[in-house]
Coordinates of C-alpha atoms and ligand atoms in Angstrom, one line a residue:
X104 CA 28.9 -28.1 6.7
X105 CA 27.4 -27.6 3.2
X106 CA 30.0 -25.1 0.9
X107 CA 26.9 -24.2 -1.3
X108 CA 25.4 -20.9 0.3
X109 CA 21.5 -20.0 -0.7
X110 CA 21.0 -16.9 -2.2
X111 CA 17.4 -14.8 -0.8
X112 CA 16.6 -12.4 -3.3
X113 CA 14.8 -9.6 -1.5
X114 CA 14.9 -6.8 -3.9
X115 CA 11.3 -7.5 -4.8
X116 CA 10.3 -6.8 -0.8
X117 CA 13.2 -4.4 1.0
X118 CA 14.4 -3.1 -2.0
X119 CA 11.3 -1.6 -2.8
X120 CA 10.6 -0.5 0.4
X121 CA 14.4 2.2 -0.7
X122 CA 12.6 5.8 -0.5
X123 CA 11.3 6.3 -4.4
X124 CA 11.9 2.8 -5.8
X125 CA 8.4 1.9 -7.0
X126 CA 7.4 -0.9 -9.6
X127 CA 4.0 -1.8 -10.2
X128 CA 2.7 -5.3 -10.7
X129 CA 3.9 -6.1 -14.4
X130 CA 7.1 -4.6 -13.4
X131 CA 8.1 -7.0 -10.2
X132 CA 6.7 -9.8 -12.3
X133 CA 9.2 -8.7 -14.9
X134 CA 11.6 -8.9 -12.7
X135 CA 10.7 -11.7 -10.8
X136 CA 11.6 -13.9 -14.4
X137 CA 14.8 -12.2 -14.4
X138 CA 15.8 -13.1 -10.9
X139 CA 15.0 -17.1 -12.1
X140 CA 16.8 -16.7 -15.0
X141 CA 19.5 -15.8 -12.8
X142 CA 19.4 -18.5 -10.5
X143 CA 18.6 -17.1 -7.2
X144 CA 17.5 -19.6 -4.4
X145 CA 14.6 -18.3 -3.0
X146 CA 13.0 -14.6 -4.0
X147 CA 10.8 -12.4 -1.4
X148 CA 8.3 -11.4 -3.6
X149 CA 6.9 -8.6 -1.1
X150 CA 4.8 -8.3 2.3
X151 CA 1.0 -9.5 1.3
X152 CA -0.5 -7.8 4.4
X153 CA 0.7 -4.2 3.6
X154 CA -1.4 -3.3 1.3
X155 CA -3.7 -4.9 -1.5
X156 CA -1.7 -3.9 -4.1
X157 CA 1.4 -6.2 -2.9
X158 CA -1.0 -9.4 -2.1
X159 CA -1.8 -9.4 -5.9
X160 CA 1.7 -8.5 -7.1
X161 CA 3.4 -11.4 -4.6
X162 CA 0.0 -14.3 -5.9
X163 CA 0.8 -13.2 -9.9
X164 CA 4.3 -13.9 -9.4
X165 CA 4.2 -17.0 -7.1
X166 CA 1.4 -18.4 -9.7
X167 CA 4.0 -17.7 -12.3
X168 CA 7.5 -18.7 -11.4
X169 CA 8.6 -22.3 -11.2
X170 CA 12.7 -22.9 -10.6
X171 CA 12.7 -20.8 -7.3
X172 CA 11.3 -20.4 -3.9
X173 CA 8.9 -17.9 -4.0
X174 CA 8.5 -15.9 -0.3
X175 CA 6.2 -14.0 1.6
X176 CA 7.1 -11.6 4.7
X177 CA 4.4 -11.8 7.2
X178 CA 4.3 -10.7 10.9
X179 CA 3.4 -12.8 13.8
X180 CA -0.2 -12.6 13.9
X181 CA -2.3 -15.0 12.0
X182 CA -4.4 -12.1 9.8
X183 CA -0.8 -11.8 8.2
X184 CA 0.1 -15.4 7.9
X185 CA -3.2 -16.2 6.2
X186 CA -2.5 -13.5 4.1
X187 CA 1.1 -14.6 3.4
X188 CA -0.5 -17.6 2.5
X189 CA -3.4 -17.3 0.2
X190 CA -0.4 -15.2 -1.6
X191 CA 1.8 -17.9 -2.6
X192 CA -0.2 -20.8 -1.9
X193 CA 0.0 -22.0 -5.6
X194 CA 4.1 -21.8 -5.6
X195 CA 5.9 -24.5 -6.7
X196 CA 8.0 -23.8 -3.3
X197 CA 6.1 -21.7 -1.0
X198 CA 8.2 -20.3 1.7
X199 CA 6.5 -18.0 4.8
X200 CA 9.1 -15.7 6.2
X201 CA 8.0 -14.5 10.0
X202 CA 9.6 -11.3 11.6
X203 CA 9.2 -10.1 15.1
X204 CA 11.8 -7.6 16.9
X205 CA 14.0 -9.1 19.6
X206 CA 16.3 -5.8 20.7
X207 CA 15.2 -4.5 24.2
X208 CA 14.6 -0.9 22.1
X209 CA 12.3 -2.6 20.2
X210 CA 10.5 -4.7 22.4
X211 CA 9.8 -1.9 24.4
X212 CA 9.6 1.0 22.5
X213 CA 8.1 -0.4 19.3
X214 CA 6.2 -3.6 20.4
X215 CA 5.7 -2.7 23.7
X216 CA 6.1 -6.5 24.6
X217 CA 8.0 -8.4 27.1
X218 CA 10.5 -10.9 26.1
X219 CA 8.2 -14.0 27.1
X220 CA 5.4 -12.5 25.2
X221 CA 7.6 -12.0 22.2
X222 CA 9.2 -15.4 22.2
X223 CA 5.1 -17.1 22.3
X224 CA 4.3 -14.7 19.7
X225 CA 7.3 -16.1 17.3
X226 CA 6.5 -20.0 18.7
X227 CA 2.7 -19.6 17.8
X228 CA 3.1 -17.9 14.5
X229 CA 6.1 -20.5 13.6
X230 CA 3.4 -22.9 14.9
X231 CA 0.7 -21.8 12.7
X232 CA 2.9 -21.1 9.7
X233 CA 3.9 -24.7 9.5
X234 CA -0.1 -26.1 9.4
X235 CA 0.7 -24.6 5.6
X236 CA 3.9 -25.3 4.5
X237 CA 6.8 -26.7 5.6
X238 CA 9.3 -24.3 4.3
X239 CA 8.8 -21.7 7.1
X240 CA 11.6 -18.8 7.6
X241 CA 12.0 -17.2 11.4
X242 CA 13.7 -13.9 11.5
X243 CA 14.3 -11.8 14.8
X244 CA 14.5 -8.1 13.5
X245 CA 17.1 -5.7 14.9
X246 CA 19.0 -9.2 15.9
X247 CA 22.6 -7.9 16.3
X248 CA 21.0 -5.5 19.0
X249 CA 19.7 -7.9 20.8
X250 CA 20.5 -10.4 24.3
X251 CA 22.2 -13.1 22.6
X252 CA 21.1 -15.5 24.9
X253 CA 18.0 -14.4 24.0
X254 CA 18.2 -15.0 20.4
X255 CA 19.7 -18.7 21.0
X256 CA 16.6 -19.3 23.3
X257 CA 14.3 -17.9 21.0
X258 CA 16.2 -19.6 17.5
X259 CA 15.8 -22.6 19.7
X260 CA 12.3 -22.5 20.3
X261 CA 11.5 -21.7 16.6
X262 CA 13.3 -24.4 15.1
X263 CA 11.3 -26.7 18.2
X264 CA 8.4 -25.8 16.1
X265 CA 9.8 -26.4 12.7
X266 CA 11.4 -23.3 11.3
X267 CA 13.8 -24.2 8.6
X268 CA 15.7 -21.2 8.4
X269 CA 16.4 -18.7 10.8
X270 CA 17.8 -15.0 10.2
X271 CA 19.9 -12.9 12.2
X272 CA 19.4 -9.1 11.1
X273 CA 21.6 -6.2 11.3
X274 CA 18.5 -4.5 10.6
X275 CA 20.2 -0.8 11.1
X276 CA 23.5 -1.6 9.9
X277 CA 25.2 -0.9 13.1
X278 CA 27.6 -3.9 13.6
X279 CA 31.3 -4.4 12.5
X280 CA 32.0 -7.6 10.5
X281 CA 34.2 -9.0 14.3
X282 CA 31.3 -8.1 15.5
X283 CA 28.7 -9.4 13.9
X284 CA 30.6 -12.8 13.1
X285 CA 31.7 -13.5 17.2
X286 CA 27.3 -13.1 17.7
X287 CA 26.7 -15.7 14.7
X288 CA 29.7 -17.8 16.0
X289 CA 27.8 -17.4 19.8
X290 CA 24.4 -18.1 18.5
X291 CA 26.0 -21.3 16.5
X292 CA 27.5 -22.6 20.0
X293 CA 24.7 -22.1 22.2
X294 CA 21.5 -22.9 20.3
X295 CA 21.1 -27.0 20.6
X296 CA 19.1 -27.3 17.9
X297 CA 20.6 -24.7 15.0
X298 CA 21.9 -27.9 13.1
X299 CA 18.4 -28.4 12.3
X300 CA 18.0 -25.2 10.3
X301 CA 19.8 -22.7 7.9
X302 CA 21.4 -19.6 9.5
X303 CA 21.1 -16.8 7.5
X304 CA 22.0 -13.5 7.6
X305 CA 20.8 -9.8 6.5
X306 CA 22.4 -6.5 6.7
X307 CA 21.6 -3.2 5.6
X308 CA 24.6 -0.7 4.4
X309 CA 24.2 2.5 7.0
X310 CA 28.1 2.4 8.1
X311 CA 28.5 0.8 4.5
X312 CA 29.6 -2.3 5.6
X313 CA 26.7 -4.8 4.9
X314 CA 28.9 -6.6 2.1
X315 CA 31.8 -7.2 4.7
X316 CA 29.5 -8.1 7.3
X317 CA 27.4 -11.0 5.3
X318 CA 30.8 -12.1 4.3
X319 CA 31.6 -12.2 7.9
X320 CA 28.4 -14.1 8.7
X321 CA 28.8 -16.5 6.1
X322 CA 32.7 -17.2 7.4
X323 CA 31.1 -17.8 10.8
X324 CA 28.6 -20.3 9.4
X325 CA 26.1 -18.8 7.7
X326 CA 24.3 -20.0 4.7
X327 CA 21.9 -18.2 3.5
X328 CA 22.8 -14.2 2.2
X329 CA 19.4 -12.0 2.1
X330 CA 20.2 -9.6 -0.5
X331 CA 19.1 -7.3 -3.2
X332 CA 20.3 -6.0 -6.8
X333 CA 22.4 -3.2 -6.7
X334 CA 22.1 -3.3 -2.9
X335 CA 18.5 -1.0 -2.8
X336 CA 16.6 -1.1 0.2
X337 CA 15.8 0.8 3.2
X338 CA 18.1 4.0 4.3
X339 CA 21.6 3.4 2.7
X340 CA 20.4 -0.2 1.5
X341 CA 21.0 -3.9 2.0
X342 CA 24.0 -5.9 1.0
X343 CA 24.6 -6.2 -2.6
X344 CA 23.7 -9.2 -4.5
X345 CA 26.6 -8.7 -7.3
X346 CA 29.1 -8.0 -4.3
X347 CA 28.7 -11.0 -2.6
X348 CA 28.8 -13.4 -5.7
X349 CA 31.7 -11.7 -7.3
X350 CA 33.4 -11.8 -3.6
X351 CA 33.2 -15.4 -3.2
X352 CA 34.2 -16.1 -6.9
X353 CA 37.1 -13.9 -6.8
X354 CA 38.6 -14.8 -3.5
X355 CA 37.4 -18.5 -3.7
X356 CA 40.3 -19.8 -2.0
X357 CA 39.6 -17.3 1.1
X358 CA 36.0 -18.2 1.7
X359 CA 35.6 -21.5 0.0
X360 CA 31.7 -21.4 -0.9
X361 CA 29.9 -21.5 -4.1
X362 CA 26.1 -20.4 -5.2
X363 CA 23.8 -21.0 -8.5
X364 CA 24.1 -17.3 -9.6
X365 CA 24.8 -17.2 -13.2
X366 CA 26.9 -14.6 -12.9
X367 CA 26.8 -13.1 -16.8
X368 CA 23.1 -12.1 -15.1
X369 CA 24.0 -10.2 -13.1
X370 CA 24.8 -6.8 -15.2
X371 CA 21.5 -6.9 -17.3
X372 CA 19.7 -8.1 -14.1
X373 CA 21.3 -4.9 -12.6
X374 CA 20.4 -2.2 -15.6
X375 CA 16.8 -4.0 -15.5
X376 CA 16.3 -3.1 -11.8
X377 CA 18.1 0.5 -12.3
X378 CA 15.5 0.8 -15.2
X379 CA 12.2 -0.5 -13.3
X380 CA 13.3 1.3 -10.2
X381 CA 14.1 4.8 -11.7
X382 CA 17.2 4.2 -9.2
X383 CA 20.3 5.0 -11.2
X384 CA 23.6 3.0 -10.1
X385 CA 26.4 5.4 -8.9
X386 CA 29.3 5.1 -11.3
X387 CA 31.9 3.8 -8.8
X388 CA 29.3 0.8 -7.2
X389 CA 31.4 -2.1 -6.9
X390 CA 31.1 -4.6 -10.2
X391 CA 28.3 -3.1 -11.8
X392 CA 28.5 0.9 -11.9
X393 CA 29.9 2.7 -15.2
X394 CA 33.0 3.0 -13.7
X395 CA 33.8 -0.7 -12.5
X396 CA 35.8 -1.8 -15.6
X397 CA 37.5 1.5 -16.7
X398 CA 40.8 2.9 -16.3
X399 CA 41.5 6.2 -16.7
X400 CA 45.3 6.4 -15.7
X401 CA 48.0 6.1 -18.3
X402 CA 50.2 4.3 -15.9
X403 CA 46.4 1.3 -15.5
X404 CA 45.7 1.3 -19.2
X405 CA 49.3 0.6 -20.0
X406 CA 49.4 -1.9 -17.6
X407 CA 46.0 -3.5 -18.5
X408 CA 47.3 -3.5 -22.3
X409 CA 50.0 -5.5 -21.6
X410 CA 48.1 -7.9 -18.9
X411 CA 44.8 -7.2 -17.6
X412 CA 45.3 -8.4 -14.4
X413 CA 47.6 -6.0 -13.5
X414 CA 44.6 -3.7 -12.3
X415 CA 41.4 -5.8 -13.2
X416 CA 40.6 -8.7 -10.7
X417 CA 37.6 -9.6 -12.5
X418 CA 36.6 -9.8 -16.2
X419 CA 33.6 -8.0 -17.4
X420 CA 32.3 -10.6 -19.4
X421 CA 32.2 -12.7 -16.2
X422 CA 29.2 -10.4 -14.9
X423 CA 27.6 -10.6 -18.4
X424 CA 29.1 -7.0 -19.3
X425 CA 29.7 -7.7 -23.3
X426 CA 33.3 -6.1 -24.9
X427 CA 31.7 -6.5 -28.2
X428 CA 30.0 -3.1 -29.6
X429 CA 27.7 -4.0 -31.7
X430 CA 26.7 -0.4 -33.7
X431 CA 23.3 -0.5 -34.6
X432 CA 22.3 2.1 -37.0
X433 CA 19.9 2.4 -40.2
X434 CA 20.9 -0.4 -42.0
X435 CA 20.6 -2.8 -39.5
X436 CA 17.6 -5.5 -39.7
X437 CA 15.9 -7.4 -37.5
X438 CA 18.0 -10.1 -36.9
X439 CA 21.1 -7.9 -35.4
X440 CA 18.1 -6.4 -33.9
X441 CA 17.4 -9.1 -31.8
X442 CA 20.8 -10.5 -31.4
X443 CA 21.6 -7.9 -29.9
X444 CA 19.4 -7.4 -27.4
X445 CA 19.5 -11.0 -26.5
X446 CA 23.5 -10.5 -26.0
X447 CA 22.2 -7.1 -23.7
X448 CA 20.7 -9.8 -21.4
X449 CA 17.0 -8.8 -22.5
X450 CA 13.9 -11.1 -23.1
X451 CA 10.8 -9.3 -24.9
X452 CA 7.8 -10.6 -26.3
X453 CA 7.1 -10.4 -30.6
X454 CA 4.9 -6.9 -29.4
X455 CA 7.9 -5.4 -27.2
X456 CA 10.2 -6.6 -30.0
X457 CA 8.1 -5.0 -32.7
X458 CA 7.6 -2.2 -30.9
X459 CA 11.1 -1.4 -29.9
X460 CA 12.4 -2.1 -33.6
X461 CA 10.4 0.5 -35.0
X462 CA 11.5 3.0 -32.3
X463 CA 15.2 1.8 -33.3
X464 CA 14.6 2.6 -36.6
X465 CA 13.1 6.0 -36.0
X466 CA 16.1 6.8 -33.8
X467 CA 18.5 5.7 -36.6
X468 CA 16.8 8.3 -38.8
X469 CA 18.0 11.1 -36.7
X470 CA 21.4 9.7 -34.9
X471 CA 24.3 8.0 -36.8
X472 CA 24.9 5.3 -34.2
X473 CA 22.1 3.5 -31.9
X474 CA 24.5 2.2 -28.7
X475 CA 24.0 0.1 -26.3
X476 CA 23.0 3.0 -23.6
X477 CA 20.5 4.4 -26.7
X478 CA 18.4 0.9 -27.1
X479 CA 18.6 0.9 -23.0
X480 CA 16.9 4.1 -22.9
X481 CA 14.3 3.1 -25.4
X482 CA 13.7 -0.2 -23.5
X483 CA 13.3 1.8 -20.1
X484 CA 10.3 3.9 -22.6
X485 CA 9.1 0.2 -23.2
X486 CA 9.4 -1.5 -20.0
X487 CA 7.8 1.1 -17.8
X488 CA 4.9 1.0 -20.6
X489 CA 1.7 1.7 -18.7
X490 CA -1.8 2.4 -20.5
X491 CA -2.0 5.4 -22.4
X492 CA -4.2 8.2 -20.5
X493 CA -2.8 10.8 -22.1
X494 CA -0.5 11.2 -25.3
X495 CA 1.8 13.3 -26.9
X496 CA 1.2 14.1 -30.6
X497 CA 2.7 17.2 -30.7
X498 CA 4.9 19.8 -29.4
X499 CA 5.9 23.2 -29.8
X500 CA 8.4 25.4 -27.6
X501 CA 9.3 28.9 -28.1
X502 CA 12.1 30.2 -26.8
X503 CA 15.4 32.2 -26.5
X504 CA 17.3 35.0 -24.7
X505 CA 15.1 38.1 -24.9
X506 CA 11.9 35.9 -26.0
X507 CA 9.0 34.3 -23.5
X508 CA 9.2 30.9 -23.0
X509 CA 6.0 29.2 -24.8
X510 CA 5.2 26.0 -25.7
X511 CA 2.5 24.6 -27.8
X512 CA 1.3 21.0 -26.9
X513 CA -1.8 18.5 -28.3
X514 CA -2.6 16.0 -26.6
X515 CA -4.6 12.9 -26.9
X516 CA -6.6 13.0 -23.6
X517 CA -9.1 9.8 -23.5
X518 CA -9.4 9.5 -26.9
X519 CA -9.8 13.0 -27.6
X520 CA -7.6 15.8 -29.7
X521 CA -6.8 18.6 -27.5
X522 CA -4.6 21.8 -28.1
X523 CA -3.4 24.1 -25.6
X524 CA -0.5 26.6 -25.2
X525 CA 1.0 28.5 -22.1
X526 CA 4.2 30.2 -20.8
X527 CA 7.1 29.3 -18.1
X528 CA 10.5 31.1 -16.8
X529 CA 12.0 28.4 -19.3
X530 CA 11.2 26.3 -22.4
X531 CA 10.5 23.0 -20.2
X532 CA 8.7 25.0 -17.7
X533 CA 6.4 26.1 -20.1
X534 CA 5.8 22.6 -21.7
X535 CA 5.6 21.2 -18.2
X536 CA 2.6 24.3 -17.3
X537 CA 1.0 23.4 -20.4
X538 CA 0.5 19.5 -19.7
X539 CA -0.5 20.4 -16.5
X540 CA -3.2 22.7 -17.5
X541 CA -4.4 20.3 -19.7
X542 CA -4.3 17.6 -17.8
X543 CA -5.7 19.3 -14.7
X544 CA -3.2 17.0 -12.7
X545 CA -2.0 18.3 -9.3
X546 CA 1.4 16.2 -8.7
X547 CA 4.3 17.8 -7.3
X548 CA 7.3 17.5 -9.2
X549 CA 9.6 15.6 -6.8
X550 CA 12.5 14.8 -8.8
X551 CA 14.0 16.0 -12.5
X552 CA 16.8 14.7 -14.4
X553 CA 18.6 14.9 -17.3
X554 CA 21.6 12.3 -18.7
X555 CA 23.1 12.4 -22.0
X556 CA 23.1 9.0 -22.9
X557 CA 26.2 8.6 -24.8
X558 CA 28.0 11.5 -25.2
X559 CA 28.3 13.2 -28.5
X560 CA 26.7 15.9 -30.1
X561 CA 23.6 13.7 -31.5
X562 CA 23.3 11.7 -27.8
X563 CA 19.9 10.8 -26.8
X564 CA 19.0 12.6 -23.9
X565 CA 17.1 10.8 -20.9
X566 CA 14.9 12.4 -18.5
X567 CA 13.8 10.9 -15.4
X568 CA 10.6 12.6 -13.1
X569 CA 9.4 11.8 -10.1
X570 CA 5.8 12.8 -9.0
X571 CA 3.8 13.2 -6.6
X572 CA -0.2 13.3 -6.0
X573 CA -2.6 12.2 -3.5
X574 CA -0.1 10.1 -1.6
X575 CA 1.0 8.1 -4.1
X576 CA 4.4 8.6 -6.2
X577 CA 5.5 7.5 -10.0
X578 CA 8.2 7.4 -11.7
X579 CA 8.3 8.5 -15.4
X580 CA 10.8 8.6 -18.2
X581 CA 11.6 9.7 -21.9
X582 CA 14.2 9.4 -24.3
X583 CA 14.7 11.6 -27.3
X584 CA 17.3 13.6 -29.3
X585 CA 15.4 16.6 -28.2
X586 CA 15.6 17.0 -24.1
X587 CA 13.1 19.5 -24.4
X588 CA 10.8 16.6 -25.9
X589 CA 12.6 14.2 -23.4
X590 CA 10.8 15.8 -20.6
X591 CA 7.5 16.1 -22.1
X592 CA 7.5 12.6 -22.9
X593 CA 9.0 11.5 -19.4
X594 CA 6.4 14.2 -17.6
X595 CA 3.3 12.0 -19.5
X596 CA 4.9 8.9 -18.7
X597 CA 5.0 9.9 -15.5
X598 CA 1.2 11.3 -15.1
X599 CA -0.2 8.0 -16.9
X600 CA 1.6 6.1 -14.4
X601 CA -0.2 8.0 -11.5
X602 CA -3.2 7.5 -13.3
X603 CA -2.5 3.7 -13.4
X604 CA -1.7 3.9 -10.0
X605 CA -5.1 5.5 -8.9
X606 CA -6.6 2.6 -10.2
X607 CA -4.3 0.1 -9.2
X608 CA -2.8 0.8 -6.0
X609 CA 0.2 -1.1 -5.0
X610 CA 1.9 0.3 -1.9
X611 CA 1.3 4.3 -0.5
X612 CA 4.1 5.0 -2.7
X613 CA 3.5 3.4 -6.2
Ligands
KIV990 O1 16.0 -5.6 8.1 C1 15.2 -6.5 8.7 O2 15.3 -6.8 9.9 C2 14.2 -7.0 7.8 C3 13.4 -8.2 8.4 C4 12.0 -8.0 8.1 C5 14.0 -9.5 7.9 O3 14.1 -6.7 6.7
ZN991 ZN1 15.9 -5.6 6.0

C-alpha cells in the first residue's frame, strides 16, 4: 500500500460553510494560491450549485490554479453535476466530488429515500460524472452512522462505475478513533473492489476527536485526509490540516506516512485564513495558536534553555513560525520591507506592496516599533480591501466622565464630502450612531472586538465587526493606535463589504 497519503484541502467549501466565516471571491482565490503554494493534493474550491456566488468563486479559481486538483461538491442529481462541471471544467485536474446520505436517519428523515433508491441515485450520478472527467470522488454522508454492509455494497457499486476515490464521513463527529478505524478496516475487507480506489476519510471535531479519528482512518488504510486550516468548518469544525501533518512528521515512526505539505506554510497559511475568515485561532490550538511554542513555567524555560526538547516536540521554524524579530520602525526601507514580509509567508502585488509600505511608514510615525502582529494587522486592512463606498476622512469624538459622548465624522459617501455629528451612551457608540445616520445602513451589529496587538502602551489596536443586513453578513476590520478610530474604520470596512456583497452575492451569508 502507497506510504504517501493525499491531502483534500476543504477549507475553501466546509470551512466556509463554520457559522460567520465568509470570504468573498478575491478572498478564496487568495487563498486558493496559498493552499498551492503549500502543496496540498487536491482543494474543494466550494459547492457550484448553492448559490451563484460560489459557481463564479469555484470557475475563477479552477481557471487559475495549475499544481493542484481543483474540486467541486455536487449532489446526485445532474442540474448539480452540470453545474459542478461548467465550474471547473477548465482545471488542469478537474475532480467532481458526489455526496448522498447513507445513515437510516438520513435516508429517512432527510432524503426520504429507500436504500435501493439511494444506492441508483449514487450509481447514476457516479455514472454521469464520469461522461466528464475521470477523476470522480464518491462520498456517503453521515457514513460512520450507517449499515456497514451497506456502505461496502454501495462503495462497491460506485467504484463499478468508476469512482476513484471514495469517502467515509464522520459527518457529526460522533465516532471514537476504535471505532471509526474497526468500520474502515470492515469496509476495507468486505468491499471487492476498494483496491481500485482511494479511501478517504473526513471528520468533523463535535466530541473533539476528528484529528485522532483521521489518524485512526489513515492507520486502518486510509489515504486520503479531508481537511481544513485551522480546523474551521461546520459546528465545532473538521480535522485540522496543521494537526495531521505535524502528527505524522513527529511521530513518523508510529504511523509511517508522508504528504507534499511544505510544512514552513503552514503558519502564514494559518494567519492568512484567521485573517480572510475574521475567525481568530484560540491561543492554545495545537501547532499554530499564540500559545503553541511558549513556556511560561520556570521549571519549562529552564529546561528548554538547556535543551529544547525537553518540553518542545516540534520546532517552530518547522511550521514556518520565524525566531528572528525583525523590528521594523522609521528608518527601515523598502527592501527590509519586503524581506520581511516575504519571511512572514506573504505574497503581494507592486500595488499591495506600495500600499502597505506607506501604511508602515505612517504607523512608524506614531509607534516606536512596527511587529510582526502590527504589519499583520495592516495586511488584514489590505487583504480584506473591498471598493470604497464610503470613506473616512475624519473623525472627532467627544467624551469623558460627566461629558456626552459625541462624535464628529465626514465622510466620503460616493464621491461626495459629507459632515455629520450625533451622540451615544459611549464614545464608539456615538461614532458608530453617526456612520449609521449617514450612511442610512440598517445592519445589526453581530459581533465587536477589540485586541491589542502587541502589548505596550503604543500597541495597535484591532477591531473586528460583524454585521448584519438583509440576510447577508460581513466581516469588517481596522487597525489603529486609536481604538476609538479602530472601530470606525473596522465599522466602514465592514458596511463597504455589505455593500460589495449586495452586488455580488456569494452565499446567504457573505
Ligand atoms: O461532513 C460531510 O459529510 C461532508 C460531505 C459533503 C463530504 O462534508
Ligand atoms: Zn464535512
Amino acid at each position: 500500500m502507497q506510504d504517501r497519503i493525499i491531502i483534500f484541502d476543504t477549507t475553501l467549501r466546509d470551512g466556509e460553510q463554520s457559522p460567520g466565516a465568509s470570504m468573498n471571491t478575491a478572498e478564496k482565490l487568495r487563498l486558493a494560491k496559498q493552499l498551492e503554494r503549500l502543496g496540498v493534493d487536491a482543494m474543494e474550491a466550494g459547492f457550484p450549485a448553492s448559490s451563484p456566488g460560489d459557481f463564479e468563486a469555484v470557475k475563477e479559481i479552477a481557471g487559475v490554479i495549475k499544481n493542484v486538483q481543483v474540486t467541486a461538491l455536487s449532489r446526485t442529481s445532474k442540474e448539480d453535476i452540470d453545474q459542478a462541471w461548467e465550474a471547473i471544467k477548465y482545471a488542469v485536474d478537474p475532480r467532481i466530488h458526489i455526496f448522498i446520505a447513507t445513515s437510516d436517519l438520513h435516508m429517512e428523515w432527510k432524503l426520504q429515500m429507500n436504500r435501493e433508491e439511494v444506492l441508483k441515485s449514487a450509481i447514476d450520478a457516479v455514472r454521469y460524472a464520469k461522461t466528464f472527467t475521470d477523476n470522480v470522488e464518491f462520498s456517503s454522508e453521515d457514513g460512520s452512522r450507517s449499515d456497514r454492509d451497506f456502505l461496502c455494497r454501495i462503495f462497491e457499486a460506485v467504484i463499478e462505475v468508476g469512482a476513484t476515490t471514495v469517502n467515509l464521513p464522520d459527518t457529526v463527529g460522533y465516532a471514537f478513533p476504535e471505532e471509526y478505524s474497526a468500520l474502515l478496516s470492515y469496509v476495507i475487507k468486505h468491499t471487492p473492489n476498494i483496491n481500485k480506489a482511494i479511501l478517504s476519510v473526513h471528520c468533523h471535531n463535535d466530541l473533539g476527536l476528528a484529528t485522532a479519528n483521521t489518524l485512526a482512518g489513515l492507520k486502518a488504510g486510509a489515504r486520503q485526509a479531508e481537511v481544513t486550516i485551522n480546523g474551521i468548518g461546520e459546528r465545532a469544525g473538521n480535522t485540522s490540516l496543521e494537526e495531521i501533518v505535524m502528527s505524522l512528521y513527529t511521530r513518523n515512526q508510529l504511523l509511517p506516512l508522508t504528504c507534499g505539505i511544505k510544512k514552513q506554510e503552514l503558519y502564514p497559511t494559518s494567519r492568512l485564513v484567521s485573517m480572510i475568515t475574521g475567525m481568530p485561532v484560540q491561543a492554545n490550538k495545537a501547532i499554530v495558536g499564540a500559545n503553541a511554542f511558549a513556556h511560561e513555567a520556570g521549571i519549562h524555560q529552564d529546561g528548554v534553555l538547556k535543551n529544547p526538547m525537553t518540553y518542545e516536540i516540534m520546532e517552530p521554524e518547522t511550521i514556518g513560525l520565524s525566531s528572528n524579530r525583525l523590528v521594523l520602525g522609521k528608518h527601515s526601507g523598502r527592501h527590509a520591507f519586503n524581506v520581511k514580509l516575504e519571511e512572514m509567508g506573504y505574497q503581494l502585488n507592486k500595488d499591495e506592496l506600495n500600499r502597505l509600505f506607506k501604511r508602515m511608514k505612517a504607523l512608524a510615525d506614531k509607534k516606536k516599533e512596527i511587529l510582526d502582529e502590527d504589519l499583520e494587522a495592516l495586511l488584514g486592512d489590505e487583504i480584506l480591501r473591498v471598493p470604497d463606498t464610503f470613506k473616512l476622512e475624519y473623525l472627532n469624538v467627544v467624551s469623558g466622565s460627566g461629558a456626552v459622548p459625541t462624535a464628529t465624522v465626514k465622510l466620503i459617501i460616493k464621491g461626495k464630502e459629507e459632515q455629520s455629528a450625533s451622540l451615544g451612551v459611549g464614545p464608539i457608540d456615538a461614532a458608530f450612531n453617526t456612520i449609521a445616520n449617514m450612511t442610512g445602513t440598517k445592519c445589526k451589529l453581530l459581533h465587536f472586538s477589540v485586541n491589542s496587538i502587541t502589548g505596550g502602551m503604543d500597541a495597535l489596536g484591532e477591531v473586528t465587526v460583524r454585521l448584519k443586513e438583509n440576510d447577508i453578513i460581513a466581516l469588517g476590520k481596522g487597525a489603529d493606535p486609536d481604538i476609538i478610530t479602530a472601530s470606525a474604520k473596522a465599522y466602514i470596512n465592514g458596511l463597504n463589504r455589505l455593500a460589495y456583497l449586495n452586488l455580488n452575492p456569494v452565499r446567504k451569508s457573505e
